CSV table of C-alpha atoms in Angstrom, one decimal:
chain,number,residue,atom,x,y,z
A,20,MET,CA,-0.1,0.1,-0.1
A,21,ALA,CA,3.3,2.3,0.1
A,22,ASN,CA,2.5,3.5,-3.4
A,23,LYS,CA,-1.0,3.1,-3.7
A,24,HIS,CA,-3.4,6.1,-3.2
A,25,LEU,CA,-6.7,5.4,-1.2
A,26,THR,CA,-10.0,7.3,-1.6
A,27,ILE,CA,-11.6,8.6,1.4
A,28,LYS,CA,-14.1,5.9,1.4
A,29,GLN,CA,-11.5,3.3,0.9
A,30,LEU,CA,-9.7,4.9,3.7
A,31,THR,CA,-12.3,4.5,6.2
A,32,VAL,CA,-12.8,0.9,5.4
A,33,ILE,CA,-9.3,0.1,5.9
A,34,VAL,CA,-8.9,1.9,9.3
A,35,GLY,CA,-12.2,0.8,10.7
A,36,GLY,CA,-13.2,1.7,13.9
A,37,GLY,CA,-16.4,3.3,13.2
A,38,LEU,CA,-14.1,5.7,11.2
A,39,THR,CA,-16.5,8.0,8.7
A,40,PRO,CA,-15.5,10.0,5.6
A,41,ARG,CA,-17.0,12.9,8.1
A,42,MET,CA,-14.8,12.2,10.6
A,43,VAL,CA,-11.8,12.3,8.1
A,44,ARG,CA,-12.9,15.8,7.2
A,45,HIS,CA,-13.5,17.0,10.7
A,46,TYR,CA,-9.6,15.8,11.4
A,47,HIS,CA,-8.3,17.7,8.6
A,48,LYS,CA,-10.4,21.0,9.9
A,49,LEU,CA,-8.8,20.4,13.3
A,50,GLY,CA,-5.5,20.0,11.8
A,51,LEU,CA,-5.2,16.2,13.1
A,52,LEU,CA,-4.5,15.1,9.5
A,53,PRO,CA,-2.2,17.0,7.1
A,54,GLU,CA,-4.0,18.2,3.7
A,55,ALA,CA,-4.3,15.5,1.4
A,56,GLN,CA,-3.2,15.2,-2.0
A,57,ARG,CA,-5.7,15.8,-4.7
A,58,SER,CA,-6.9,13.7,-7.9
A,59,SER,CA,-7.3,15.2,-11.1
A,60,GLY,CA,-11.0,15.3,-10.4
A,61,ASN,CA,-10.2,16.9,-7.0
A,62,TYR,CA,-10.8,14.0,-4.9
A,63,ARG,CA,-8.5,13.6,-1.8
A,64,LEU,CA,-6.0,11.0,-1.8
A,65,TYR,CA,-4.6,9.2,1.1
A,66,THR,CA,-1.3,7.0,2.0
A,67,ASP,CA,-0.1,4.5,4.2
A,68,ALA,CA,1.1,7.1,6.7
A,69,ASP,CA,-2.6,8.7,7.0
A,70,VAL,CA,-3.7,5.2,7.7
A,71,GLN,CA,-1.5,5.1,10.5
A,72,GLN,CA,-2.3,8.7,11.8
A,73,LEU,CA,-6.0,7.8,12.2
A,74,ARG,CA,-5.3,4.5,13.9
A,75,ARG,CA,-3.3,6.4,16.6
A,76,ILE,CA,-6.2,9.1,16.6
A,77,LEU,CA,-8.6,6.4,17.1
A,78,ALA,CA,-6.9,4.2,19.8
A,79,LEU,CA,-6.3,7.8,22.0
A,80,LYS,CA,-9.9,8.5,21.6
A,81,SER,CA,-11.1,5.1,22.7
A,82,GLN,CA,-8.8,5.5,25.7
A,83,GLY,CA,-11.0,8.8,26.4
A,84,PHE,CA,-8.5,11.6,25.1
A,85,GLN,CA,-10.1,14.5,23.8
A,86,LEU,CA,-9.1,15.7,20.4
A,87,ASP,CA,-7.4,18.8,21.3
A,88,ASP,CA,-5.0,16.9,23.7
A,89,ILE,CA,-4.7,14.3,20.6
A,90,ARG,CA,-3.3,16.9,18.5
A,91,GLN,CA,-0.9,18.0,20.9
A,92,LEU,CA,0.2,14.4,21.6
A,93,LEU,CA,0.7,13.6,18.0
A,94,ASN,CA,1.6,16.9,16.5
A,95,SER,CA,4.4,18.2,18.7
A,96,PRO,CA,7.3,15.8,18.8
A,97,GLU,CA,8.6,17.1,22.4
A,98,MET,CA,5.4,15.9,23.8
A,99,MET,CA,6.2,12.3,23.0
A,100,SER,CA,9.0,11.9,25.6
A,101,PHE,CA,8.0,10.1,28.7
A,102,ASP,CA,8.2,12.6,30.9
A,103,ALA,CA,6.3,15.3,29.0
A,104,LEU,CA,3.7,12.3,27.8
A,105,ALA,CA,3.2,11.4,31.5
A,106,SER,CA,2.5,15.1,32.4
A,107,GLN,CA,-0.1,15.2,29.7
A,108,LEU,CA,-1.8,12.2,30.7
A,109,GLN,CA,-1.7,13.3,34.6
A,110,GLN,CA,-3.5,16.8,33.3
A,111,GLN,CA,-6.1,14.7,31.6
A,112,TYR,CA,-6.9,12.2,34.4
A,113,HIS,CA,-6.9,15.3,36.9
A,114,SER,CA,-9.5,17.0,34.6
A,115,VAL,CA,-11.6,13.9,34.0
A,116,THR,CA,-11.7,13.4,37.7
A,117,GLU,CA,-13.1,16.6,38.6
A,118,GLN,CA,-15.8,16.2,35.7
A,119,LEU,CA,-16.5,13.0,37.5
A,120,ALA,CA,-17.0,14.8,40.7
A,121,ARG,CA,-19.1,17.5,39.3
A,122,LEU,CA,-21.1,14.5,37.6
A,123,ARG,CA,-21.3,12.7,40.8
A,124,GLN,CA,-22.4,15.6,42.9
A,125,THR,CA,-25.3,16.3,40.4
A,126,ALA,CA,-26.1,12.2,40.7
A,127,SER,CA,-26.3,12.7,44.3
A,128,ALA,CA,-28.7,15.7,44.1
A,129,LEU,CA,-30.9,13.7,41.8
A,130,GLU,CA,-31.1,10.9,44.3
A,131,GLU,CA,-32.0,13.3,46.9
A,132,PHE,CA,-35.2,14.2,45.1
A,133,LEU,CA,-36.1,11.2,43.5
A,134,LEU,CA,-35.7,9.0,46.8
A,135,ARG,CA,-37.6,11.6,49.1
A,136,ASP,CA,-40.4,10.0,51.1
A,137,LYS,CA,-43.6,10.1,49.3
A,138,GLY,CA,-45.1,12.0,52.7
A,139,SER,CA,-42.3,14.7,52.0
A,140,GLN,CA,-43.4,15.7,48.5
A,141,ASP,CA,-44.9,19.1,49.3
A,142,THR,CA,-41.6,19.8,50.9
A,143,GLN,CA,-40.0,18.7,47.9
A,144,LEU,CA,-42.1,21.2,45.7
A,145,GLN,CA,-41.3,24.0,47.9
A,146,ALA,CA,-37.4,22.7,47.5
A,147,LEU,CA,-37.6,23.3,43.7
A,148,GLU,CA,-39.1,26.6,43.8
A,149,GLN,CA,-36.4,27.9,46.0
A,150,LEU,CA,-33.5,26.2,43.7
A,151,LYS,CA,-34.8,28.4,40.9
A,152,GLN,CA,-34.1,31.5,43.0
A,153,VAL,CA,-30.5,29.8,44.0
A,154,GLU,CA,-27.6,31.4,41.9
A,155,ILE,CA,-25.7,28.4,42.1
A,156,GLU,CA,-22.7,29.7,39.8
A,157,SER,CA,-21.7,32.1,42.8
A,158,ALA,CA,-19.9,31.2,46.1
A,159,PHE,CA,-23.0,32.8,47.9
A,160,GLY,CA,-25.3,30.7,45.9
A,161,LEU,CA,-23.3,27.5,46.8
A,162,GLN,CA,-23.8,28.4,50.7
A,163,ASP,CA,-27.7,28.8,49.8
A,164,LEU,CA,-27.5,25.5,48.3
A,165,ASP,CA,-26.0,23.7,51.2
A,166,ARG,CA,-28.8,25.4,53.4
A,167,LEU,CA,-31.5,24.0,51.0
A,168,TRP,CA,-30.3,20.5,51.4
A,169,ASP,CA,-29.9,21.1,55.0
A,170,GLY,CA,-33.7,21.9,55.3
A,171,LEU,CA,-34.5,19.2,53.1
A,172,HIS,CA,-33.0,16.5,55.5
A,173,ALA,CA,-34.5,18.2,58.5
A,174,THR,CA,-37.9,17.7,57.0
A,175,GLN,CA,-37.1,14.1,56.5
A,176,ASN,CA,-39.9,11.4,57.8
A,177,ILE,CA,-38.4,9.2,60.5
A,178,GLN,CA,-39.6,5.7,59.4
A,179,PRO,CA,-38.1,2.6,57.9
A,180,GLU,CA,-36.9,2.9,54.2
A,181,ASP,CA,-37.9,0.6,51.7
A,182,PHE,CA,-34.4,-0.1,50.3
A,183,SER,CA,-35.6,-2.3,47.3
A,184,GLU,CA,-38.4,0.4,46.1
A,185,SER,CA,-35.5,3.2,46.5
A,186,LEU,CA,-33.2,1.0,44.4
A,187,GLN,CA,-35.4,0.3,41.5
A,188,GLN,CA,-36.3,4.1,41.0
A,189,ILE,CA,-32.3,4.8,40.5
A,190,LEU,CA,-31.0,1.9,38.7
A,191,PRO,CA,-30.4,1.5,35.3
A,192,ASP,CA,-32.2,-0.7,32.7
A,193,LEU,CA,-31.7,-4.2,33.6
A,194,SER,CA,-34.5,-5.9,31.6
A,195,LYS,CA,-31.9,-7.9,29.6
A,196,LYS,CA,-30.2,-9.5,32.9
A,197,ASN,CA,-31.3,-12.3,34.5
A,198,GLU,CA,-33.1,-12.5,38.0
A,199,ILE,CA,-29.8,-13.9,39.8
A,200,GLU,CA,-27.6,-11.5,37.9
A,201,LYS,CA,-30.0,-8.5,39.0
A,202,ASP,CA,-29.9,-9.7,42.6
A,203,LEU,CA,-26.1,-9.7,42.5
A,204,LEU,CA,-25.8,-6.3,41.0
A,205,SER,CA,-28.3,-5.1,43.5
A,206,LYS,CA,-26.5,-6.3,46.7
A,207,LEU,CA,-23.2,-4.9,44.9
A,208,VAL,CA,-25.0,-1.2,44.9
A,209,PHE,CA,-26.0,-1.9,48.5
A,210,ALA,CA,-22.6,-2.7,49.6
A,211,CYS,CA,-21.0,0.6,48.3
A,212,GLY,CA,-23.8,3.0,48.0
A,213,ASP,CA,-23.0,4.0,44.3
A,214,VAL,CA,-25.4,2.9,41.6
A,215,SER,CA,-23.0,3.6,38.8
A,216,LEU,CA,-21.1,0.7,39.7
A,217,VAL,CA,-23.7,-1.6,37.7
A,218,ASN,CA,-21.8,-0.3,34.6
A,219,PHE,CA,-18.4,-1.4,35.9
A,220,VAL,CA,-19.3,-5.1,37.0
A,221,ARG,CA,-18.6,-7.7,34.5
A,222,LEU,CA,-19.4,-11.6,34.3
A,223,SER,CA,-18.4,-14.1,32.3
A,224,LYS,CA,-21.1,-16.0,30.1
A,225,ASP,CA,-21.1,-18.8,32.3
A,226,ALA,CA,-20.2,-17.4,35.9
A,227,ILE,CA,-23.4,-17.9,37.3
A,228,VAL,CA,-23.8,-21.4,35.9
A,229,ALA,CA,-20.2,-22.2,37.4
A,230,ALA,CA,-21.2,-20.9,40.4
A,231,ARG,CA,-24.3,-22.6,41.1
A,232,HIS,CA,-23.2,-25.8,39.8
A,233,ASN,CA,-20.0,-26.0,42.0
A,234,LEU,CA,-21.6,-24.6,45.2
A,235,ASN,CA,-24.0,-27.5,45.0
A,236,GLU,CA,-21.0,-29.7,44.6
A,237,ASP,CA,-19.6,-29.0,48.2
A,238,CYS,CA,-16.8,-26.8,46.5
A,239,GLU,CA,-13.8,-25.2,48.2
A,240,ILE,CA,-14.1,-21.4,48.6
A,241,VAL,CA,-10.9,-19.6,49.0
A,242,ALA,CA,-10.6,-16.1,50.1
A,243,ASP,CA,-7.2,-14.5,49.4
A,244,VAL,CA,-7.1,-12.8,52.9
A,245,SER,CA,-8.7,-12.9,56.3
A,246,PRO,CA,-10.7,-9.9,56.2
A,247,VAL,CA,-12.4,-11.3,52.9
A,248,PHE,CA,-13.0,-14.4,54.6
A,249,ALA,CA,-14.6,-12.5,57.7
A,250,ALA,CA,-17.0,-11.0,55.2
A,251,LEU,CA,-18.2,-14.3,53.9
A,252,ASP,CA,-21.4,-15.7,55.4
A,253,ARG,CA,-19.9,-18.7,56.4
A,254,THR,CA,-23.5,-19.8,57.8
A,255,ARG,CA,-25.0,-20.1,54.7
A,256,ILE,CA,-21.9,-21.3,52.9
A,257,ARG,CA,-21.8,-24.4,55.3
A,258,HIS,CA,-25.6,-24.9,54.9
A,259,LEU,CA,-24.5,-25.7,51.3
A,260,GLY,CA,-22.0,-28.0,52.5
A,261,ALA,CA,-19.3,-26.2,51.0
A,262,ASN,CA,-15.9,-25.4,52.7
A,263,VAL,CA,-14.2,-21.9,53.2
A,264,LYS,CA,-10.7,-21.5,53.9
A,265,THR,CA,-8.1,-18.5,53.8
A,266,LEU,CA,-5.0,-18.4,51.4
A,267,ILE,CA,-3.0,-16.1,53.2
A,268,ASP,CA,-4.1,-16.9,56.6
A,269,ASP,CA,-2.3,-14.2,58.6
A,270,PRO,CA,-4.8,-12.5,61.1
A,271,HIS,CA,-2.2,-9.6,61.3
A,272,ILE,CA,-2.9,-8.6,57.5
A,273,HIS,CA,-5.1,-5.6,57.7
A,274,SER,CA,-4.1,-3.8,54.1
A,275,VAL,CA,-3.3,-4.5,50.8
A,276,ASP,CA,0.3,-3.5,51.1
A,277,GLU,CA,0.7,-6.2,53.9
A,278,ALA,CA,-0.9,-8.6,51.7
A,279,GLU,CA,1.3,-8.1,48.8
A,280,ARG,CA,4.4,-8.3,50.9
A,281,LYS,CA,3.2,-11.4,52.5
A,282,PHE,CA,2.5,-13.3,49.5
A,283,TRP,CA,5.9,-12.5,47.7
A,284,GLN,CA,7.9,-12.9,50.8
A,285,ASP,CA,6.6,-16.5,51.7
A,286,LYS,CA,6.6,-18.9,48.6
A,287,GLU,CA,4.1,-21.0,51.0
A,288,TRP,CA,1.1,-19.1,49.6
A,289,LEU,CA,2.0,-19.7,46.1
A,290,GLU,CA,2.3,-23.7,46.9
A,291,LYS,CA,-1.0,-23.5,48.7
A,292,LEU,CA,-2.4,-21.9,45.4
A,293,LYS,CA,-1.2,-24.9,43.4
A,294,GLN,CA,-2.7,-27.5,46.2
A,295,LEU,CA,-6.6,-26.2,45.7
A,296,LYS,CA,-9.0,-28.5,44.5
A,297,PRO,CA,-10.3,-28.6,40.9
A,298,GLY,CA,-13.5,-26.7,40.9
A,299,CYS,CA,-12.6,-24.3,43.8
A,300,ILE,CA,-14.1,-20.8,43.8
A,301,LEU,CA,-11.4,-18.0,44.8
A,302,VAL,CA,-12.5,-14.7,46.1
A,303,ILE,CA,-9.8,-12.2,45.7
A,304,GLY,CA,-10.6,-8.9,47.1
A,305,TYR,CA,-7.1,-7.7,48.4
A,306,ALA,CA,-4.1,-8.7,46.6
A,307,PRO,CA,-3.7,-8.1,42.7
A,308,SER,CA,-0.5,-10.8,43.0
A,309,VAL,CA,-2.6,-13.4,44.0
A,310,LEU,CA,-4.9,-12.8,41.1
A,311,MET,CA,-1.9,-12.6,38.7
A,312,SER,CA,-0.5,-15.7,40.0
A,313,ALA,CA,-3.6,-17.9,40.1
A,314,LEU,CA,-4.2,-16.8,36.2
A,315,LYS,CA,-0.4,-17.8,35.5
A,316,LEU,CA,-1.1,-21.2,37.2
A,317,VAL,CA,-4.4,-21.5,35.4
A,318,GLU,CA,-2.3,-21.0,32.0
A,319,GLU,CA,0.0,-23.8,33.1
A,320,GLU,CA,-2.7,-26.1,34.0
A,321,GLU,CA,-1.7,-26.3,37.8
A,322,LEU,CA,-4.7,-24.7,38.8
A,323,GLN,CA,-8.5,-25.2,37.7
A,324,PRO,CA,-10.8,-22.9,39.5
A,325,SER,CA,-14.6,-23.0,38.4
A,326,LEU,CA,-15.0,-19.6,39.2
A,327,ILE,CA,-12.7,-16.5,40.1
A,328,ILE,CA,-14.3,-13.3,41.8
A,329,GLY,CA,-11.4,-10.9,41.0
A,330,MET,CA,-11.9,-7.7,42.7
A,331,PRO,CA,-8.4,-6.8,44.2
A,332,ILE,CA,-7.6,-3.4,45.2
A,333,GLY,CA,-4.7,-1.0,43.5
A,334,PHE,CA,-4.2,1.4,40.8
A,335,ASN,CA,-1.7,-0.4,38.7
A,336,HIS,CA,-1.3,-4.0,39.4
A,337,ALA,CA,-5.3,-4.6,40.0
A,338,PRO,CA,-6.7,-3.2,36.7
A,339,PHE,CA,-4.0,-5.2,34.7
A,340,SER,CA,-4.8,-8.2,36.7
A,341,LYS,CA,-8.4,-7.9,36.0
A,342,ARG,CA,-8.1,-7.4,32.2
A,343,ARG,CA,-6.1,-10.6,32.4
A,344,LEU,CA,-8.7,-12.4,34.1
A,345,MET,CA,-11.2,-11.1,31.5
A,346,ASN,CA,-9.0,-12.4,28.8
A,347,SER,CA,-8.3,-15.7,30.3
A,348,LYS,CA,-10.6,-19.0,30.1
A,349,VAL,CA,-11.7,-19.1,33.5
A,350,GLU,CA,-15.3,-18.1,34.5
A,351,TYR,CA,-15.3,-14.8,36.4
A,352,ILE,CA,-17.0,-11.8,38.4
A,353,THR,CA,-14.8,-9.0,38.1
A,354,THR,CA,-15.2,-4.8,38.1
A,355,VAL,CA,-13.1,-2.7,35.7
A,356,GLY,CA,-10.2,-0.4,36.7
A,357,THR,CA,-9.4,0.5,39.9
A,358,LEU,CA,-13.0,-0.4,41.4
A,359,GLY,CA,-13.2,-3.2,44.0
A,360,GLY,CA,-12.2,-4.4,47.4
A,361,GLY,CA,-12.5,-7.2,49.7
A,362,LEU,CA,-16.1,-6.2,50.8
A,363,LEU,CA,-17.3,-6.0,47.1
A,364,ALA,CA,-15.6,-9.5,46.4
A,365,ALA,CA,-17.3,-11.1,49.5
A,366,VAL,CA,-20.8,-9.6,48.7
A,367,ALA,CA,-20.8,-11.1,45.2
A,368,LEU,CA,-19.9,-14.6,46.7
A,369,ASN,CA,-22.5,-14.0,49.5
A,370,ALA,CA,-25.3,-13.0,46.7
A,371,LEU,CA,-24.4,-16.1,44.6
A,372,VAL,CA,-25.0,-18.3,47.9
A,373,GLY,CA,-28.0,-16.4,49.0
A,374,SER,CA,-29.6,-17.0,45.4
A,375,LEU,CA,-28.8,-20.5,45.5
A,376,ILE,CA,-30.5,-21.3,48.9
A,377,GLU,CA,-33.6,-19.0,48.0
A,378,ARG,CA,-34.1,-19.8,44.6
A,379,PRO,CA,-32.7,-23.5,44.1
A,380,ASP,CA,-34.9,-24.1,41.3
A,381,CYS,CA,-34.3,-20.9,39.3
A,382,HIS,CA,-33.0,-21.7,35.7
A,383,CYS,CA,-33.8,-18.2,34.5
A,384,TYR,CA,-29.8,-17.7,33.9
A,385,LEU,CA,-29.7,-20.2,31.3
A,386,SER,CA,-31.9,-18.4,29.0
A,387,HIS,CA,-30.1,-14.9,29.3
A,388,ARG,CA,-26.7,-16.2,28.7
A,389,GLN,CA,-25.0,-14.2,26.1
């Protein structure tokens, strides 16, 4: 293709990724693409260099970069040094987190109104009228807004809350999920108080099938550390006949750092991983190194878990280990990125155990498999 020129339509087909002629023309206008050569009929002609440039643009877009940032990254040679690139990425990260914080505040405000008790509707309408008068862009307006929220809270009726009803008002559309998965997602949301978590939970196609089958077969359930073990509903697990144990059974471990150091300092834990029974369920909520080591053993056929609930904590190894889990041949339940933790991992397992006890004859998850 080095000496062959492409039309704009041919270019979009070769680059792929949803690229359209309109997008190409827009990138020309923004300076992301150099001006193309022209045919005798005044049609744009493209080369292999343009194909490569467009693939870089789409790759950066897929990671969340704005077009202005992409132009800086690709058009300024000095920006491609590691330090400069890291600085640019850091600025982008802080900008995104600030946007997320503002969106989270907006979501919280909407939740305040949507989840008010029905008996407080008059107060809610009054608050909305007051809200129209608040200049929320000024510092004084923000103080007024805080007082408005405080007033709303002061009028809240003291009565039992119907958590399930409240949750249904703010959950996204889960109609394509089976009842077992809906229950799992609801319990995870209750555990962290953040409905947006639903968008970051990932289950393999047969994760629920594997969990229910092996829990009925008295399987071995293994938590990575004692805090995760402590959060498991061992009474219900024993009711199913399953056995629960801890991999790194040191009661003095209370943090991810301690779990990571302990795992690497003593090879005993790696040997314990190798000795786990086929069909076991791993519940990993702290140490990403445990998850990565388990996956390596799976690849080497030295470990055959039926399911891995992988939600380790961390900002570097944890996201990487979860991606590796999702690309493995093991059935999994995990969370995207840095979200996770021991409580969520334990809640996921507890939800599966609970649904099996409460709905032993439910097979809805079989018809919803994707």
